[in-house]
Short mmCIF file of C-alpha atoms in Angstrom, two decimals:
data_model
loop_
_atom_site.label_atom_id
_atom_site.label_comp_id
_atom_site.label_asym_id
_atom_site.label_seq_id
_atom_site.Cartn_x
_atom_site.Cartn_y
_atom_site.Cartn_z
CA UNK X 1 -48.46 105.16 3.26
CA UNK X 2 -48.68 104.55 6.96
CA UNK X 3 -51.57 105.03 9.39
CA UNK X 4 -50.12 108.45 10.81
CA UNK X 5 -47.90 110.90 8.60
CA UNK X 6 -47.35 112.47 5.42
CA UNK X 7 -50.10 111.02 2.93
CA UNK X 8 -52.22 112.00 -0.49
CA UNK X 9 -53.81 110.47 -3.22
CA UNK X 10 -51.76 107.55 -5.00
CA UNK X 11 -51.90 106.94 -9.12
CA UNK X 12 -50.48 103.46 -10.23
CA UNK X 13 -49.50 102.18 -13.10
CA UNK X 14 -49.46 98.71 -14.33
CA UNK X 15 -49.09 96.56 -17.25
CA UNK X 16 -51.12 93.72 -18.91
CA UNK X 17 -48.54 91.32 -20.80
CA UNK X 18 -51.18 89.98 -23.03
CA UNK X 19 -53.01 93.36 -24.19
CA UNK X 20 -55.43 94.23 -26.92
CA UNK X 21 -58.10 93.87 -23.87
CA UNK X 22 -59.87 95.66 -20.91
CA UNK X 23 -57.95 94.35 -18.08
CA UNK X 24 -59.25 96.79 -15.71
CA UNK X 25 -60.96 94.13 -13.36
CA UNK X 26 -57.44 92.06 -12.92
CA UNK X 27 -55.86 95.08 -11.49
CA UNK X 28 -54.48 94.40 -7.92
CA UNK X 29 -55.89 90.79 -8.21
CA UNK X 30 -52.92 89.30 -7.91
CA UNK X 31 -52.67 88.41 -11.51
CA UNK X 32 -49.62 87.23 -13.19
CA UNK X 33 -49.98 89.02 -16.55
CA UNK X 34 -51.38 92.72 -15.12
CA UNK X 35 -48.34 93.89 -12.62
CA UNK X 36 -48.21 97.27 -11.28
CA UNK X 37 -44.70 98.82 -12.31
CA UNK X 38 -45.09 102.47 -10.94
CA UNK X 39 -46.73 103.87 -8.19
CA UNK X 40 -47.31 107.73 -7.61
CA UNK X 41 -48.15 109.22 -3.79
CA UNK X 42 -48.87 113.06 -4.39
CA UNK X 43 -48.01 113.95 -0.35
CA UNK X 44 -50.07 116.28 0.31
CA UNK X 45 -51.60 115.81 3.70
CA UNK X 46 -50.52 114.97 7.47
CA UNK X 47 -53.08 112.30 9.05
CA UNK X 48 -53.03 112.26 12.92
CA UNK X 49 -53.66 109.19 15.39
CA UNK X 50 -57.54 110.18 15.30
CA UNK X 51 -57.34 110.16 11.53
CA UNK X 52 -58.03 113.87 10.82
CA UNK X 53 -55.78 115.13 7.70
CA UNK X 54 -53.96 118.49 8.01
CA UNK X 55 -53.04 119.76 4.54
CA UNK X 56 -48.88 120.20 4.65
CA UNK X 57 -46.81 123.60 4.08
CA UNK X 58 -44.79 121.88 1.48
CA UNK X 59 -46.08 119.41 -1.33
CA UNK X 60 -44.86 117.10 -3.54
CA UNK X 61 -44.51 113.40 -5.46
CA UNK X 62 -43.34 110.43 -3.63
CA UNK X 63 -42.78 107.78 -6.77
CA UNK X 64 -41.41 104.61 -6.60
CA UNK X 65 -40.41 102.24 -9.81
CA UNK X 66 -39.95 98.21 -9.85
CA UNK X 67 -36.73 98.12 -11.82
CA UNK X 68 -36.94 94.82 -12.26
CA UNK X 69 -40.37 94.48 -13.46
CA UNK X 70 -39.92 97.21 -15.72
CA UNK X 71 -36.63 95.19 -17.30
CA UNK X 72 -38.92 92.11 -17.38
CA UNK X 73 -41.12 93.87 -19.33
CA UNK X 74 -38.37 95.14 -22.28
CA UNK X 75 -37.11 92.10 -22.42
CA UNK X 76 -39.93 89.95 -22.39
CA UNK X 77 -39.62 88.10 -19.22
CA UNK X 78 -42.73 86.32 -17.44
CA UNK X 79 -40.75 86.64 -13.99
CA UNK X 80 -38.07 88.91 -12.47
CA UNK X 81 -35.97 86.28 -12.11
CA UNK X 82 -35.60 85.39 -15.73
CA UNK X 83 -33.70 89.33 -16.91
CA UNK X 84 -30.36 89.32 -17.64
CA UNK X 85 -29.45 90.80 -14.16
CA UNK X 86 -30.09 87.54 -12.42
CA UNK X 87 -28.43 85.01 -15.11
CA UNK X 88 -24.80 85.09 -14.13
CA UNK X 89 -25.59 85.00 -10.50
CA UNK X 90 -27.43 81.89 -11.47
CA UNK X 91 -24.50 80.38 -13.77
CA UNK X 92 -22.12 80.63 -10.94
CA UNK X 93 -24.09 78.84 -8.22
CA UNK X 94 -25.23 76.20 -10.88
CA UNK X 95 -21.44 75.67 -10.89
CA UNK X 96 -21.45 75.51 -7.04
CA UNK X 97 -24.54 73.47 -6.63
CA UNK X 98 -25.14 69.86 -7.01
CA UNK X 99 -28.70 69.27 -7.84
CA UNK X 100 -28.79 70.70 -11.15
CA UNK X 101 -29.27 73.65 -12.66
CA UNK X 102 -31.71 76.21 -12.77
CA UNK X 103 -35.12 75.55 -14.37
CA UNK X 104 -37.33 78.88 -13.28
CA UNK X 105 -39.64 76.22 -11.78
CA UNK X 106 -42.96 77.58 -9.22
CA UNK X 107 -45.05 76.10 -6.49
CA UNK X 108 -46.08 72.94 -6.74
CA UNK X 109 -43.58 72.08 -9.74
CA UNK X 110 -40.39 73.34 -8.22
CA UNK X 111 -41.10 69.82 -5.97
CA UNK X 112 -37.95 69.65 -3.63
CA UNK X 113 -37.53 73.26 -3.14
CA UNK X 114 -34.79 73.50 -5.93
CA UNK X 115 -35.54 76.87 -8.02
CA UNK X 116 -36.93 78.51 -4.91
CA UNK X 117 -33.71 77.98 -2.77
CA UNK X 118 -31.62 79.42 -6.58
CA UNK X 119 -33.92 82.39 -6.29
CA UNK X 120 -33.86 83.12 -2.76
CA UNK X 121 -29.81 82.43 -2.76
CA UNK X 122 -29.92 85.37 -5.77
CA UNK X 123 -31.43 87.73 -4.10
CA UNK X 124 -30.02 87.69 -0.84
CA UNK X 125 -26.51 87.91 -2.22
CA UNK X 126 -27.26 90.60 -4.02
CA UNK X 127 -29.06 92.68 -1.48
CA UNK X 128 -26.02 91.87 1.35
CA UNK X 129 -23.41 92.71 -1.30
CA UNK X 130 -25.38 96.10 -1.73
CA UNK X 131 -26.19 96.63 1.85
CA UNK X 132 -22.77 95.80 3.56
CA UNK X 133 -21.06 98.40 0.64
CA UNK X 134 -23.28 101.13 2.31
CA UNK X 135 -21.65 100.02 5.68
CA UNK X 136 -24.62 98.06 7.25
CA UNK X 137 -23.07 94.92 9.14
CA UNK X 138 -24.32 91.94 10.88
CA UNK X 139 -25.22 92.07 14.16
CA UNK X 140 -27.43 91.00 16.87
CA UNK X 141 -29.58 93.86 16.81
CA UNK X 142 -31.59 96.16 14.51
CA UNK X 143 -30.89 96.73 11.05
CA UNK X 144 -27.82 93.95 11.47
CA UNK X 145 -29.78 91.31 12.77
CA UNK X 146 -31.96 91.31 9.88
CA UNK X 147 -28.34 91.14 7.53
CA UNK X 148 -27.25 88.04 9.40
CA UNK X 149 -30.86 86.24 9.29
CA UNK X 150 -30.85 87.01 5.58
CA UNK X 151 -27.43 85.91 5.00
CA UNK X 152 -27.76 82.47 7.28
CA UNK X 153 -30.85 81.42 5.07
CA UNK X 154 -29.23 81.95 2.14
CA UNK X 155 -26.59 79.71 3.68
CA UNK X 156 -29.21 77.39 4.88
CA UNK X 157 -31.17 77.15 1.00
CA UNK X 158 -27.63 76.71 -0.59
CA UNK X 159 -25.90 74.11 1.85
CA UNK X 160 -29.40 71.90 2.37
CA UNK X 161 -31.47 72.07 -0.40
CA UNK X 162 -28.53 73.00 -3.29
CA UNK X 163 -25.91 70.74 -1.33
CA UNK X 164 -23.40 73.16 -1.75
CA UNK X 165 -20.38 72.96 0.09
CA UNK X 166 -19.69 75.79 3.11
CA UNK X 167 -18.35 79.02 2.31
CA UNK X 168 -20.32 78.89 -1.10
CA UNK X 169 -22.05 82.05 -0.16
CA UNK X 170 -18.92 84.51 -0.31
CA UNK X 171 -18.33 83.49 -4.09
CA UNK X 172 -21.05 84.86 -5.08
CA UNK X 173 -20.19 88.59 -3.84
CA UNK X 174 -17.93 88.74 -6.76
CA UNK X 175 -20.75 88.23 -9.25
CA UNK X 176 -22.67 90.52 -7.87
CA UNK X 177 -19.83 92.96 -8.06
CA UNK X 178 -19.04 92.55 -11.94
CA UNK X 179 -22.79 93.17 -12.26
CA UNK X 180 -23.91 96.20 -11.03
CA UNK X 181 -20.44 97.57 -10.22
CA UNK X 182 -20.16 99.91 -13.02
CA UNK X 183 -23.36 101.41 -12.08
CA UNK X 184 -22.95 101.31 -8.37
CA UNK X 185 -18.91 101.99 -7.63
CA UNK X 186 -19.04 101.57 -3.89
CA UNK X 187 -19.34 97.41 -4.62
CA UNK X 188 -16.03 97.51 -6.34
CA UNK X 189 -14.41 99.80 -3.64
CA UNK X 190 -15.70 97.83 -0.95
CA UNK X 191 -15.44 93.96 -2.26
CA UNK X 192 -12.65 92.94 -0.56
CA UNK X 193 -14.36 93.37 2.89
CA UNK X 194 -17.67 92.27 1.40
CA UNK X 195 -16.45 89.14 0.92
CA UNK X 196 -14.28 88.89 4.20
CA UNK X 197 -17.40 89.82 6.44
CA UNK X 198 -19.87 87.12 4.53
CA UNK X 199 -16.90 84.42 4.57
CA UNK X 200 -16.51 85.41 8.37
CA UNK X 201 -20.38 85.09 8.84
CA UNK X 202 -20.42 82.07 6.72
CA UNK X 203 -17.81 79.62 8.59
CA UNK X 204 -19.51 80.82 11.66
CA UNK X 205 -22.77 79.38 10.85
CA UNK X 206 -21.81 76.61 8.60
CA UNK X 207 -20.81 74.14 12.23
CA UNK X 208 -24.40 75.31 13.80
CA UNK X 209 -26.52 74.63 10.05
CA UNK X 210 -25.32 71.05 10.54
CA UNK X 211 -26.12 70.26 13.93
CA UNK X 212 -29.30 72.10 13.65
CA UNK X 213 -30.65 70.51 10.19
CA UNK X 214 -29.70 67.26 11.45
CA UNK X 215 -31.65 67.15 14.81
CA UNK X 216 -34.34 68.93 12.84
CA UNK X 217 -34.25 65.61 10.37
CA UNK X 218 -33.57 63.05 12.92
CA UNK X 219 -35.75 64.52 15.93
CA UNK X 220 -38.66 66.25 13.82
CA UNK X 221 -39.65 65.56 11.41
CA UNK X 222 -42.29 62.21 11.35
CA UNK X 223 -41.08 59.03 10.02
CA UNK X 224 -43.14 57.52 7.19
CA UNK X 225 -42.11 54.25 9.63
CA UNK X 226 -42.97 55.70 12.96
CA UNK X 227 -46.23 54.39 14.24
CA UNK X 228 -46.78 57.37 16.70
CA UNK X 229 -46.89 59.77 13.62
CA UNK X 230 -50.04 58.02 12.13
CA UNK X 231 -51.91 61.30 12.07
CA UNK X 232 -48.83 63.07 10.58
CA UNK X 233 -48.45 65.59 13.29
CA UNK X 234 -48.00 68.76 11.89
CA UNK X 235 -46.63 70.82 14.89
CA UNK X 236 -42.78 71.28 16.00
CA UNK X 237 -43.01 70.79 19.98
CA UNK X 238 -42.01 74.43 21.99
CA UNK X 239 -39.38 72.53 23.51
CA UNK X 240 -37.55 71.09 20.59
CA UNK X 241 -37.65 74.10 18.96
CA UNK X 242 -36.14 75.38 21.97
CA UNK X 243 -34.00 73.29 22.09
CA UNK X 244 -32.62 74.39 18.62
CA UNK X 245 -32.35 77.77 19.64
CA UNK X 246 -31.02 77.21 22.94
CA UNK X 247 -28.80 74.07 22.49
CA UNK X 248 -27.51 73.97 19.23
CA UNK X 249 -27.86 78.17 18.81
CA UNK X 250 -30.36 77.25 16.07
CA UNK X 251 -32.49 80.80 15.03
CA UNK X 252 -36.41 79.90 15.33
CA UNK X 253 -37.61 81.73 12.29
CA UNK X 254 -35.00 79.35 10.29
CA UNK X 255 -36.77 76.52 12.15
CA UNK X 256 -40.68 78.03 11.66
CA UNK X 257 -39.07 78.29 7.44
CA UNK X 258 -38.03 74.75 7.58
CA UNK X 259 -41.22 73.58 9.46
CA UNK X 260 -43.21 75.34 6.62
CA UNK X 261 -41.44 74.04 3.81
CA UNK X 262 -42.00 70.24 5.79
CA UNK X 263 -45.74 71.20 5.96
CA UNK X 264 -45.47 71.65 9.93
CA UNK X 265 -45.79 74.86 12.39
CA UNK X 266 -43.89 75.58 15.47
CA UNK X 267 -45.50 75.54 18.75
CA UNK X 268 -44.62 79.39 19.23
CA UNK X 269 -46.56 79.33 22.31
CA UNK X 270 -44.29 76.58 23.62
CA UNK X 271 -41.50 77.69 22.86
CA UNK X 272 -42.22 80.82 24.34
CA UNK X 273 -43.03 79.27 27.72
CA UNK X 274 -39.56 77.62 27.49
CA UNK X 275 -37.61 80.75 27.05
CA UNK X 276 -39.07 82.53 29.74
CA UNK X 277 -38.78 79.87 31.40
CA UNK X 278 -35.07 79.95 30.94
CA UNK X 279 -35.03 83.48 31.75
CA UNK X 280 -36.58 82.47 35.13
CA UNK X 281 -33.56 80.36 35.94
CA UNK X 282 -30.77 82.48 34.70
CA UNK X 283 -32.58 85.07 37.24
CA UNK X 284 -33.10 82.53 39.73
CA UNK X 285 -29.17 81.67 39.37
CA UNK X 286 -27.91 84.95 39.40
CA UNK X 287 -29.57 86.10 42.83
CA UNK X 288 -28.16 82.89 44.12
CA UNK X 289 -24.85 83.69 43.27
CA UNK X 290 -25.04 87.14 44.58
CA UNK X 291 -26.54 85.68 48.23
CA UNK X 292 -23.97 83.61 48.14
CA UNK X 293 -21.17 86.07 47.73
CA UNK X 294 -22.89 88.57 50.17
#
């Protein structure tokens, strides 16, 4: 649980796919074949900032299941990604894509991003579908800000690395619908403005993805040809990053993703100096304006 709060002893349960064995010493060792698939918190206690534990008035079970690694077990599946939930999200955007279909590829295999940008697409269509049916929306703050960065890299997987033409994203919502909708009504009730808000969200993104994966291409990333790159520099200058987010209304954690992915890191530091920096002259501006009308 967290540092402070409601808290007790925890029981897990996990699975080795291989068996007939002792595979107590692989637990929690980040092991493909022995995955935890239940977890147990028996609440019991209320720990304080200076860690002292206050036994609660009321007790009970907090338990949490991994749906889909339970399903990957039944149905024999090395990875979430391969159960029957996922496939016909998969099947459509292998019919929207144009690098090829889906191959369930990992790490250094899945070389040019391919399977990783399918997955990533998957799940973030499914969890907006879900979310904006419980009436979340995206916004520039809180829990919507965190829609509307999901939902532009899911945009920014499908339209770079799957070449997928804009507006891709909203066809998917459908999918997602037929589904889980018979388990999970609200979907069906609510797809029509599903896929309105994601289209909406979409088109306004799809004009700013351009400009920004372009500079990042043309500006950024080092030339195998370009003599002052002979050391491969591996950092994204504060100010070009800046001028991403500033300019061309680029979000930085899109550009730290696609600085990863290119090997590189983004002078956060830098590009923190620039913003304030910015701030400082919007300031600087507006108390000119205001001695000037006074």
């Amino acid at each position: 649980m967290g540092d402070t709060g409601p808290c007790g002893p925890c029981s897990e349960i996990h699975y080795d796919r291989i068996g007939n064995r002792d595979a107590s010493s692989l637990v929690n060792a980040d092991d493909p074949d022995v995955i935890e698939i239940w977890n147990l918190v028996f609440i019991q206690f209320n720990r304080d900032e200076s860690g002292s534990l206050a036994s609660l008035p009321a007790k009970h079970v907090d338990t949490g299941m991994g749906l889909e690694r339970l399903c990957s077990l039944l149905q024999d599946k090395t990875s979430n990604y391969d159960i029957d939930a996922f496939q016909p999200i998969f099947r459509k955007m292998e019919s929207l894509a144009n690098v090829g279909p889906y191959e369930g590829k990992l790490g250094k295999e899945d070389e040019g991003l391919k399977d990783t940008a399918y997955r990533a697409v998957a799940d973030h269509a499914r969890t907006l579908t879900f979310a904006l049916a419980d009436g979340a929306v995206p916004d520039n703050d809180g829990r919507g800000y965190v829609l509307r960065r999901i939902l532009r890299r899911a945009t920014r997987y499908g339209q770079q690395i799957l070449k997928a033409e804009p507006g891709f994203f909203s066809q998917l919502v459908p999918v997602v619908v037929d589904t889980f909708g018979s388990f999970y009504p609200e979907l069906v009730e609510n797809q029509a403005n599903i896929i309105e808000i994601v289209r909406e969200e979409e088109e306004a993104f799809s004009a700013m993805l351009e400009r920004g994966i372009k500079y990042f291409e043309d500006e950024i990333i080092p030339s195998d040809n370009d003599e002052s790159h002979d050391n491969k520099n591996t950092v994204v200058p504060g100010d070009k990053a800046f001028f991403l987010y500033d300019t061309l209304g680029f979000p930085i954690d899109l550009t730290e993703l696609m600085a990863e992915e290119a090997g590189m890191k983004v002078d956060m530091k830098g590009f923190e100096a620039e913003m304030e920096g910015q701030k400082q002259r919007s300031r600087e501006a507006r108390l000119a304006a205001k001695g000037l009308g006074g």
